[in-house]
C-alpha positions as MATLAB code, in Angstrom:
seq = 'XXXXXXXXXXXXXXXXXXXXXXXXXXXXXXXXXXXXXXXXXXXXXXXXXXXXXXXXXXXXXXXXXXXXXXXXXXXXXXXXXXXXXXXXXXXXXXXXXXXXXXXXXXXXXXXXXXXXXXXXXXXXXXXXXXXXXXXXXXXXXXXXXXXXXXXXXXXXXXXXXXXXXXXXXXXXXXXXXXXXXXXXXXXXXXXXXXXXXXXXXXXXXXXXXXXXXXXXXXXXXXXXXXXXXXXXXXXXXXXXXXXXXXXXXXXXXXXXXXXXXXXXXXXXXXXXXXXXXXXXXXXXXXXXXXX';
ca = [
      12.305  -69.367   71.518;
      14.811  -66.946   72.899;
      18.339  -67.560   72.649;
      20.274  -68.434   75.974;
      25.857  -68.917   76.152;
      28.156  -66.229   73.621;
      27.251  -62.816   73.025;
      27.301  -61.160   69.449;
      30.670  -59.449   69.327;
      31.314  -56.390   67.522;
      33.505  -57.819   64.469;
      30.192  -60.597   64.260;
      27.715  -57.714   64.107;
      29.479  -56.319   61.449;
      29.448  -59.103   59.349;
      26.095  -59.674   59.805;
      24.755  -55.713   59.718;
      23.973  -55.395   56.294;
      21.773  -58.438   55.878;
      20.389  -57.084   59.064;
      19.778  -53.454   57.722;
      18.790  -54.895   53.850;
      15.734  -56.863   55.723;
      14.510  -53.750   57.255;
      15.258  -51.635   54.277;
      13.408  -54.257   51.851;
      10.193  -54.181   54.303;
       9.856  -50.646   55.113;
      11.760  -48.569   51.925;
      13.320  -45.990   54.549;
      16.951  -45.701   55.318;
      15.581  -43.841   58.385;
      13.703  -46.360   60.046;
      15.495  -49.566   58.632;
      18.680  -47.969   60.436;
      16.601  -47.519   63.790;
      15.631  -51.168   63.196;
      18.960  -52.579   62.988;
      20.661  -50.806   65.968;
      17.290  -51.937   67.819;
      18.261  -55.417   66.816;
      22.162  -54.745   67.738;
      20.830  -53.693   71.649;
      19.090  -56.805   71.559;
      21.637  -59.193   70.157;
      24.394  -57.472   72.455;
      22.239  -57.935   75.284;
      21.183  -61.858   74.046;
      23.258  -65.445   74.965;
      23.324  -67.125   71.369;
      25.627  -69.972   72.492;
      22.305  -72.257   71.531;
      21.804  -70.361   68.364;
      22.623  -72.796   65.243;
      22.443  -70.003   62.632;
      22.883  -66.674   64.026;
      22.738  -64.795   60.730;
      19.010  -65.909   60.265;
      18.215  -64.995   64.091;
      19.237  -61.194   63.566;
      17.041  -60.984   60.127;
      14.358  -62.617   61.739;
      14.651  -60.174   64.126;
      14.951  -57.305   61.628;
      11.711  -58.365   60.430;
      10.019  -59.132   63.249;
      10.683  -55.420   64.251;
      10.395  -53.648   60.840;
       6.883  -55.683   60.530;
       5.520  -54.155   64.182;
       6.518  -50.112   62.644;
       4.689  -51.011   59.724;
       1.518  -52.062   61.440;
       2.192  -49.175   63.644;
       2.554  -46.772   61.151;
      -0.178  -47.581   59.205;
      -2.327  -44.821   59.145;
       0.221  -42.165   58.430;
       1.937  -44.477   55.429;
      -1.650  -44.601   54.105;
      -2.026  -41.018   54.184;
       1.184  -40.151   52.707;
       0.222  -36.596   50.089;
       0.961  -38.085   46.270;
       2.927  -40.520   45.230;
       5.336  -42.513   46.980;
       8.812  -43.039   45.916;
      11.131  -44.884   48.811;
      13.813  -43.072   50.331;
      17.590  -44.028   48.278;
      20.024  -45.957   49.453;
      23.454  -45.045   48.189;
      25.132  -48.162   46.653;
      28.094  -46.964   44.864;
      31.494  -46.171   46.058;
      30.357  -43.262   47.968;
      27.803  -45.454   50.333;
      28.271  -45.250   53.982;
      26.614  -48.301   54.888;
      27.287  -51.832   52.815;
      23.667  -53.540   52.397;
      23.389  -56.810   50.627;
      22.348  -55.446   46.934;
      20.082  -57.446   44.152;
      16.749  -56.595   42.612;
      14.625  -56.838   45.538;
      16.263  -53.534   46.820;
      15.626  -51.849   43.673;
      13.842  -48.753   43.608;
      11.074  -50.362   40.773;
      10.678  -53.463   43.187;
      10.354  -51.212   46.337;
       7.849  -49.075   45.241;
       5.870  -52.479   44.092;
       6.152  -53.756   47.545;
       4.788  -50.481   48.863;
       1.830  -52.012   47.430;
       1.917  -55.411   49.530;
       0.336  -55.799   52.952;
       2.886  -56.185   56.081;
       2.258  -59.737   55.922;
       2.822  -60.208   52.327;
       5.929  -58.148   52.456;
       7.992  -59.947   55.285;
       6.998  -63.160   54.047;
       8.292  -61.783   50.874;
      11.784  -61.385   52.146;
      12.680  -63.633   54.333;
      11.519  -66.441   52.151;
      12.733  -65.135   48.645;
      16.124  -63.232   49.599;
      17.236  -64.469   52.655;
      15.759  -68.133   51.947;
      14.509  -68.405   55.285;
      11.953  -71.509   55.826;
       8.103  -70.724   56.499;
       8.485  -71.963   60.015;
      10.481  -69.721   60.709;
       8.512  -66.770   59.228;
       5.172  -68.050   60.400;
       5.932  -66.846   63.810;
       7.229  -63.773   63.092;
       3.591  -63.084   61.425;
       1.725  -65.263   64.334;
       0.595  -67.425   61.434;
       0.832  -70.790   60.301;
       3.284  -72.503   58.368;
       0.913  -72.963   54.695;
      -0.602  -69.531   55.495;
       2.807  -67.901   55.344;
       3.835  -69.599   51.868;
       0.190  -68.128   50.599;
       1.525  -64.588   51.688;
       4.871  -64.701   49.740;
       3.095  -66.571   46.510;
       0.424  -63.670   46.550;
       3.605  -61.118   46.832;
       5.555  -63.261   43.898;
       2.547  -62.746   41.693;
       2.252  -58.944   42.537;
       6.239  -58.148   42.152;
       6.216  -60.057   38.510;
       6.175  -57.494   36.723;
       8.923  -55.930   38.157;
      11.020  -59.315   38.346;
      10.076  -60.909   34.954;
      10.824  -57.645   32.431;
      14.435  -57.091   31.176;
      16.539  -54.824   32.684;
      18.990  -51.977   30.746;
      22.807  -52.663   31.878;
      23.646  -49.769   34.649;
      26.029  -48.224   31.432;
      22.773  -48.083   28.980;
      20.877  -46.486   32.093;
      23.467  -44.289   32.809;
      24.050  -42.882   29.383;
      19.867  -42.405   28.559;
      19.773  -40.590   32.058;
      22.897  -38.783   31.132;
      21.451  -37.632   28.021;
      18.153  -36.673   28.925;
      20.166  -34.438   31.520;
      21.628  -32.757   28.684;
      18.585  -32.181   26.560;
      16.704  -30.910   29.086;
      19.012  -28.444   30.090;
      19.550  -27.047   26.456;
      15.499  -26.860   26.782;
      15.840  -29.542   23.613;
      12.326  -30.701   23.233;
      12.680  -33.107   20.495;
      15.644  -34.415   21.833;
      13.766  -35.194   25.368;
      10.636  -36.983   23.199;
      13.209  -38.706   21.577;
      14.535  -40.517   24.830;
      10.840  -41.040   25.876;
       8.816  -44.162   25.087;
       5.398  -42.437   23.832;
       3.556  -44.171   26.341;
       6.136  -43.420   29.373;
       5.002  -42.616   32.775;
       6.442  -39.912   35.195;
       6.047  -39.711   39.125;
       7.064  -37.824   41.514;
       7.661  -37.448   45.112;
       7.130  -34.476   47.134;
       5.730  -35.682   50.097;
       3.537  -32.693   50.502;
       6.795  -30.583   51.349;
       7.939  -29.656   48.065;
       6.006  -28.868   44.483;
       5.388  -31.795   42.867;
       2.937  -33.558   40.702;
       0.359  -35.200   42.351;
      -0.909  -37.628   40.299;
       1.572  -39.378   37.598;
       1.859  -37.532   34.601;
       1.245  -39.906   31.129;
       2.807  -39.169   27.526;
       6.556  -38.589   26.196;
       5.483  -34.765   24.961;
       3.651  -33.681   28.729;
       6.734  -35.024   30.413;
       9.638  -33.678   28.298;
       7.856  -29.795   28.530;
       7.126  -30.810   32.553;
      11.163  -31.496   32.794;
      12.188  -28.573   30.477;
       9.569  -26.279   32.914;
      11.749  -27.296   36.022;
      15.141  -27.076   34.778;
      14.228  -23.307   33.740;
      12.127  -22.557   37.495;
      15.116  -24.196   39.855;
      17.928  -23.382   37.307;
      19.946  -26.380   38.830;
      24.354  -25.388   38.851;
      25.362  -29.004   39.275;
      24.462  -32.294   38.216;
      26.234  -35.628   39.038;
      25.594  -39.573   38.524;
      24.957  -41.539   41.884;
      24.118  -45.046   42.592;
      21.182  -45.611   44.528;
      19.596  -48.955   44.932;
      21.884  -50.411   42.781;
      21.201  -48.049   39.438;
      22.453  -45.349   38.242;
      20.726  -42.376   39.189;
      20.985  -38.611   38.327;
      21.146  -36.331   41.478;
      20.697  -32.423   40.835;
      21.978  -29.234   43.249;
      20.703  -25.664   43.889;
      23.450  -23.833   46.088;
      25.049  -26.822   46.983;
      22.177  -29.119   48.116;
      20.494  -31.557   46.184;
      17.004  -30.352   45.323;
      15.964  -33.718   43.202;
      16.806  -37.605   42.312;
      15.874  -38.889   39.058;
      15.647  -42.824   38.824;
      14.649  -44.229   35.650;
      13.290  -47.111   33.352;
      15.079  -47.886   30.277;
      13.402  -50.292   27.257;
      14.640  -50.464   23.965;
      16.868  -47.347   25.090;
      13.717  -45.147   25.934;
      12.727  -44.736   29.552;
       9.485  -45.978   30.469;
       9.286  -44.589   33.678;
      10.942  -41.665   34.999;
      11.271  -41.259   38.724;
      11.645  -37.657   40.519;
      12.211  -37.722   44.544;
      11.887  -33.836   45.332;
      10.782  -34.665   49.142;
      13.435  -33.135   51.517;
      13.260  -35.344   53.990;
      14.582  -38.371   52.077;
      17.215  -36.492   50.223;
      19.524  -35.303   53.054;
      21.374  -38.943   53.227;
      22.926  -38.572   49.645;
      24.901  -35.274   50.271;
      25.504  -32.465   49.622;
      28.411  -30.865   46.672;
];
């Protein structure tokens, strides 16, 4: 039912903008389109009479899904087609971000590329039941589906994101000081020291989109991957290296000339990484800047 007396004023839709944007960004994993989704849901909220809205918070993110749900299913074919692996595109969460988002573990970069995995359905029901606690009434007709239908959609999703929600997490400092020093061992071409920081079973993937050299399948083994980073540092010969938050973890961001040419995210166990993350697609690296 559409809203019909007040109009959402400015200081409101900033309150509200970042659970706005964080529903989009949580469904889709682009900054991009999550920010086209939210000023799309600003234009419509602006235009709207909410004086018989109870809980105007939960409109907008219903909203924000509603929309982000109809680019998925329009996008479909060209997410599905998408050359190698897919990383999402960062969202800077430190003290340099430009745009606030609500921040937990459903908007980290582990848990996004999981729900890459989800259908639509599965991934707004997801969402707005699990981090914006929004009933299945509610959700069921933003999915054109039934109440009990909708709660089978997010318990399918809860089962699939498990493993990403169950494990134990490093602090950001023990994060931050493995990606720190694998930074330094690979640029001193220190093999050992690399294997060292590796769990012997870890897992490397990365992102190029089709637009930049990158593995195209994920790369297995703490000995492949510490030559494969060791191989790269001496090809791009990198001058500057810094320590961003993205998604809420540390993250190690690497310039060429002044622009950033990779972003490593990372895994940490038992202080080893278990995964190790490289985004080398241009086209989601221009939002965290340039040195």
């Amino acid at each position: 039912m559409e809203p019909t007396g007040t109009a959402l004023t400015e200081a409101d839709w900033a309150a509200h903008r970042p659970a706005v944007f964080g529903a989009a960004y949580r469904i889709l994993g682009s900054v991009a389109e999550a920010e086209d989704v939210a000023q799309e849901v600003w234009l419509r909220a602006a235009a709207a009479d909410l004086s018989e809205v109870r809980d105007v918070r939960a409109w907008l993110v219903t909203v924000s899904a509603r929309t982000a749900y109809n680019v998925l299913m329009s996008a479909r074919v060209r997410r599905e087609s998408y050359v190698g692996p897919w990383l999402p595109e960062p969202l800077l969460t430190g003290p340099d971000a430009a745009v606030r988002v609500l921040v937990d573990e459903s908007v980290s970069t582990a848990m996004l590329v999981v729900m890459r995995t989800l259908t639509p359905a599965e991934r707004v029901a997801l969402v707005l039941h699990d981090v914006f606690d929004l009933p299945f009434a509610r959700i069921a007709e933003v999915l054109g589906a039934t109440p009990a239908a909708s709660r089978k959609l997010a318990s399918r999703a809860r089962t699939r994101v498990a493993a990403v929600t169950e494990r134990p997490r490093a602090s950001k400092a023990e994060t931050r000081r493995v990606l720190e020093a694998f930074r330094a061992a690979a640029e001193a071409g220190d093999l050992a020291g690399l294997v060292a920081l590796l769990d012997p079973e870890a897992v490397y993937v990365a992102d190029g989109g089709g637009k930049a050299t990158a593995a195209r399948r994920p790369v297995r083994g703490a000995a492949i991957i510490a030559r494969l980073a060791i191989r790269q540092v001496e090809l791009r010969r990198p001058d500057a290296v810094r320590v961003v938050e993205v998604n809420g973890e540390p993250a190690l961001a690497t310039y060429s000339g002044g622009a950033l040419v990779w972003l490593d995210t990372v895994e940490v166990s038992g202080g080893r990484i278990t995964e190790f993350r490289r985004l080398v697609n241009p086209d989601k690296l221009p939002r965290i800047g340039h040195i």
